[in-house]
Amino acid sequence: MTHEAAGVPTTRNDEDRQDNDRPDAPRPAPGAGDAPEAPDVSGAAEAAAGEPGGGEDAAQRPEARLARAVQVAEQALIEFEIAVETFRVEVENFSRLHHQKLGPMYTRLDELDALIAEARAARTGDPEDERKAREARAVVMPMPGVDELFHDWMDTDGLSPEAAAMLTEQPVRPPKRVRPSEEARRLYRDLARKAHPDLAQDEVERQRRDEFIARVNAAYGRGDVELLKELVAEWEAGPVQPPAPLSESEELYARLEWLSRRKELLTVLAKELEDGAIGSMLRMAPDDPDQLLEDIAEQLLGEVSRREAELAEMVQ
């Protein structure tokens, strides 16, 4: 099911288009194709606090009105997040299909451009034409460097750094050397002896140690001495004490602040999606992006035919 918000470029199936053709169907707001419009979350508390009410509403506690503001803000943010995620999926799918369907055509065009440039350079002998021919050929078949050939190294669990980063939510940082330094080995052994999960007295402590040792192992695997030193200091400082319990009002205000920050992050994401190359293409045909792919493919086929004809004339 597709959830739409004003200003969200979305793909629609035939059933959706039929619904929108009905006289009573809601029409998109002006500016369709722009980033999804963010809800006003930060002002929800003030709006609820100043909301006029009579009888039973007027007698409500301030916390009850604040809780209602939080509920309204949560629902607004959920709808906004659905709109942004819907657009993100469409951008991702369009990008994948664009690559699958049109990638070979772009490759063929690059190859033809290189052949034409090489044929022109061979005919004229002009140094400038020869330079352009070399540049065109480099686009078609770039020479990989050693770093590129070995960038996809695997860790001890058989994972590439990209895959490991996705699982641990950590940035990709390959090791600097095969064997960590003596200092890294010393720090690692010290931490492993102190924080080993088998030393836990209860299940909560074991879980804390398991998570900590996982971070220690990752740092040692990269030979990151500085991070190991930070982990030593962290362990010596002891477990983080839980914060003092908040009052009901403090919890509600904290929730509103989180919703506001989340809204800001989603707004940035929506703008980045819209301003990207694929998002800009989707804005050209928000109602039928599949047809847009077909139109682009037809144009590329025409370009291929024209270049092939030009090359044929040059090599005769």
CSV table of C-alpha atoms in Angstrom, one decimal, residues 25-208:
chain,number,residue,atom,x,y,z
A,25,ALA,CA,-10.4,12.1,-5.6
A,26,PRO,CA,-8.0,14.4,-3.8
A,27,ARG,CA,-5.6,16.3,-6.0
A,28,PRO,CA,-1.9,16.7,-5.3
A,29,ALA,CA,-0.9,20.0,-3.7
A,30,PRO,CA,0.9,22.6,-5.8
A,31,GLY,CA,4.6,21.9,-6.1
A,32,ALA,CA,4.3,18.1,-6.4
A,33,GLY,CA,7.7,16.6,-6.8
A,34,ASP,CA,9.3,18.6,-3.9
A,35,ALA,CA,10.5,17.0,-0.7
A,36,PRO,CA,7.8,15.8,1.6
A,37,GLU,CA,6.5,18.6,3.7
A,38,ALA,CA,7.6,18.2,7.4
A,39,PRO,CA,5.0,18.4,10.1
A,40,ASP,CA,5.2,21.0,12.8
A,41,VAL,CA,6.3,18.9,15.7
A,42,SER,CA,8.2,21.4,17.8
A,43,GLY,CA,5.2,23.6,18.4
A,44,ALA,CA,2.9,20.8,19.5
A,45,ALA,CA,3.4,21.3,23.2
A,46,GLU,CA,2.7,25.0,23.0
A,47,ALA,CA,-0.4,24.4,20.8
A,48,ALA,CA,-1.8,21.9,23.3
A,49,ALA,CA,-1.0,24.1,26.3
A,50,GLY,CA,-2.8,27.0,24.8
A,51,GLU,CA,-5.7,25.0,23.4
A,52,PRO,CA,-9.0,26.5,24.5
A,53,GLY,CA,-11.4,24.0,26.1
A,54,GLY,CA,-14.4,23.9,28.3
A,55,GLY,CA,-15.8,21.7,30.9
A,56,GLU,CA,-13.9,18.5,31.2
A,57,ASP,CA,-11.1,19.6,28.8
A,58,ALA,CA,-10.4,22.7,30.9
A,59,ALA,CA,-10.1,20.6,34.0
A,60,GLN,CA,-7.5,18.3,32.5
A,61,ARG,CA,-4.0,18.2,34.1
A,62,PRO,CA,-1.2,19.9,32.2
A,63,GLU,CA,0.4,16.5,31.8
A,64,ALA,CA,-2.7,15.2,30.1
A,65,ARG,CA,-2.7,18.0,27.5
A,66,LEU,CA,1.0,17.5,27.0
A,67,ALA,CA,0.5,13.8,26.5
A,68,ARG,CA,-2.2,14.6,23.8
A,69,ALA,CA,0.3,16.9,22.1
A,70,VAL,CA,2.9,14.1,22.1
A,71,GLN,CA,0.3,11.7,20.5
A,72,VAL,CA,-0.5,14.2,17.8
A,73,ALA,CA,3.2,14.9,17.0
A,74,GLU,CA,3.9,11.1,16.9
A,75,GLN,CA,1.1,10.5,14.4
A,76,ALA,CA,2.3,13.4,12.2
A,77,LEU,CA,5.9,12.2,12.3
A,78,ILE,CA,4.8,8.6,11.4
A,79,GLU,CA,2.9,9.9,8.3
A,80,PHE,CA,5.9,12.0,7.3
A,81,GLU,CA,8.3,9.1,7.8
A,82,ILE,CA,6.0,6.9,5.7
A,83,ALA,CA,6.1,9.5,2.9
A,84,VAL,CA,9.9,9.8,3.0
A,85,GLU,CA,10.4,6.0,3.1
A,86,THR,CA,8.0,5.6,0.2
A,87,PHE,CA,10.0,8.1,-1.9
A,88,ARG,CA,13.3,6.5,-0.8
A,89,VAL,CA,12.2,3.1,-2.0
A,90,GLU,CA,11.0,4.5,-5.3
A,91,VAL,CA,14.3,6.3,-5.8
A,92,GLU,CA,16.2,3.1,-5.0
A,93,ASN,CA,14.1,1.0,-7.3
A,94,PHE,CA,14.3,3.5,-10.1
A,95,SER,CA,18.1,3.7,-9.7
A,96,ARG,CA,18.4,-0.1,-9.8
A,97,LEU,CA,16.2,-0.4,-12.9
A,98,HIS,CA,17.9,2.5,-14.5
A,99,HIS,CA,21.2,0.7,-14.1
A,100,GLN,CA,19.9,-2.7,-15.3
A,101,LYS,CA,18.0,-1.4,-18.3
A,102,LEU,CA,20.1,1.5,-19.4
A,103,GLY,CA,23.6,0.7,-18.1
A,104,PRO,CA,24.5,-1.4,-21.2
A,105,MET,CA,23.4,1.4,-23.5
A,106,TYR,CA,25.5,4.0,-21.7
A,107,THR,CA,28.5,1.5,-21.9
A,108,ARG,CA,27.9,1.1,-25.6
A,109,LEU,CA,27.8,4.9,-26.1
A,110,ASP,CA,31.1,5.3,-24.2
A,111,GLU,CA,32.6,2.7,-26.4
A,112,LEU,CA,31.4,4.3,-29.6
A,113,ASP,CA,32.6,7.7,-28.4
A,114,ALA,CA,36.1,6.2,-27.8
A,115,LEU,CA,36.1,4.5,-31.2
A,116,ILE,CA,35.0,7.7,-33.0
A,117,ALA,CA,37.7,9.8,-31.1
A,118,GLU,CA,40.4,7.2,-32.0
A,119,ALA,CA,39.3,7.1,-35.6
A,120,ARG,CA,39.4,10.9,-35.8
A,121,ALA,CA,42.9,11.0,-34.1
A,122,ALA,CA,44.2,8.4,-36.6
A,123,ARG,CA,42.9,10.4,-39.5
A,124,THR,CA,44.1,13.9,-38.4
A,125,GLY,CA,47.2,13.0,-36.3
A,126,ASP,CA,46.5,16.1,-34.3
A,127,PRO,CA,47.9,15.9,-30.7
A,128,GLU,CA,44.7,17.4,-29.3
A,129,ASP,CA,42.6,14.7,-31.0
A,130,GLU,CA,45.0,12.1,-29.7
A,131,ARG,CA,44.6,13.4,-26.2
A,132,LYS,CA,40.8,13.4,-26.5
A,133,ALA,CA,40.9,9.8,-27.8
A,134,ARG,CA,43.0,8.7,-24.8
A,135,GLU,CA,40.5,10.4,-22.4
A,136,ALA,CA,37.5,8.8,-24.1
A,137,ARG,CA,39.2,5.3,-23.9
A,138,ALA,CA,40.0,5.8,-20.2
A,139,VAL,CA,36.3,6.3,-19.5
A,140,VAL,CA,35.5,3.0,-21.2
A,141,MET,CA,38.2,0.9,-19.6
A,142,PRO,CA,39.8,2.6,-16.6
A,143,MET,CA,42.9,0.8,-15.2
A,144,PRO,CA,42.2,-0.3,-11.6
A,145,GLY,CA,44.8,0.5,-9.0
A,146,VAL,CA,46.2,-1.9,-6.5
A,147,ASP,CA,44.1,-0.5,-3.7
A,148,GLU,CA,41.0,-1.1,-5.8
A,149,LEU,CA,42.0,-4.7,-6.6
A,150,PHE,CA,42.3,-5.5,-2.9
A,151,HIS,CA,39.7,-3.2,-1.4
A,152,ASP,CA,37.3,-6.1,-0.7
A,153,TRP,CA,39.4,-8.0,1.9
A,154,MET,CA,37.5,-10.2,4.3
A,155,ASP,CA,37.7,-10.3,8.0
A,156,THR,CA,38.0,-13.4,10.2
A,157,ASP,CA,34.2,-14.0,10.0
A,158,GLY,CA,34.2,-13.9,6.2
A,159,LEU,CA,32.7,-10.4,6.1
A,160,SER,CA,33.9,-7.5,4.0
A,161,PRO,CA,34.3,-4.2,5.9
A,162,GLU,CA,31.2,-2.9,4.3
A,163,ALA,CA,29.1,-5.8,5.5
A,164,ALA,CA,30.7,-5.7,9.0
A,165,ALA,CA,29.9,-2.0,9.2
A,166,MET,CA,26.2,-2.6,8.3
A,167,LEU,CA,26.0,-5.3,11.1
A,168,THR,CA,27.8,-3.3,13.8
A,169,GLU,CA,26.7,0.3,12.7
A,170,GLN,CA,30.4,1.2,12.8
A,171,PRO,CA,32.3,3.1,10.1
A,172,VAL,CA,34.5,1.1,7.7
A,173,ARG,CA,38.1,1.2,8.9
A,174,PRO,CA,40.4,-1.4,7.4
A,175,PRO,CA,43.5,-2.6,9.4
A,176,LYS,CA,46.7,-0.7,9.0
A,177,ARG,CA,48.8,-3.9,9.2
A,178,VAL,CA,48.5,-7.7,9.3
A,179,ARG,CA,49.7,-8.1,12.8
A,180,PRO,CA,48.7,-5.5,15.4
A,181,SER,CA,51.6,-3.8,17.3
A,182,GLU,CA,53.0,-5.0,20.6
A,183,GLU,CA,51.2,-2.2,22.4
A,184,ALA,CA,47.9,-3.1,20.8
A,185,ARG,CA,48.5,-6.8,21.8
A,186,ARG,CA,49.3,-5.7,25.4
A,187,LEU,CA,46.2,-3.5,25.7
A,188,TYR,CA,44.0,-6.2,24.2
A,189,ARG,CA,45.2,-8.9,26.6
A,190,ASP,CA,44.8,-6.6,29.6
A,191,LEU,CA,41.2,-5.8,28.6
A,192,ALA,CA,40.3,-9.4,27.8
A,193,ARG,CA,41.5,-10.6,31.2
A,194,LYS,CA,39.5,-7.9,33.0
A,195,ALA,CA,36.4,-7.8,31.0
A,196,HIS,CA,36.0,-11.5,30.0
A,197,PRO,CA,32.3,-12.5,30.1
A,198,ASP,CA,33.0,-15.6,32.1
A,199,LEU,CA,33.8,-13.3,35.1
A,200,ALA,CA,30.2,-12.0,35.1
A,201,GLN,CA,28.1,-12.6,38.3
A,202,ASP,CA,24.7,-12.3,36.6
A,203,GLU,CA,23.2,-12.3,33.1
A,204,VAL,CA,23.0,-8.5,32.9
A,205,GLU,CA,26.7,-8.2,33.6
A,206,ARG,CA,27.5,-10.9,31.1
A,207,GLN,CA,25.6,-9.1,28.4
A,208,ARG,CA,27.5,-5.9,29.2
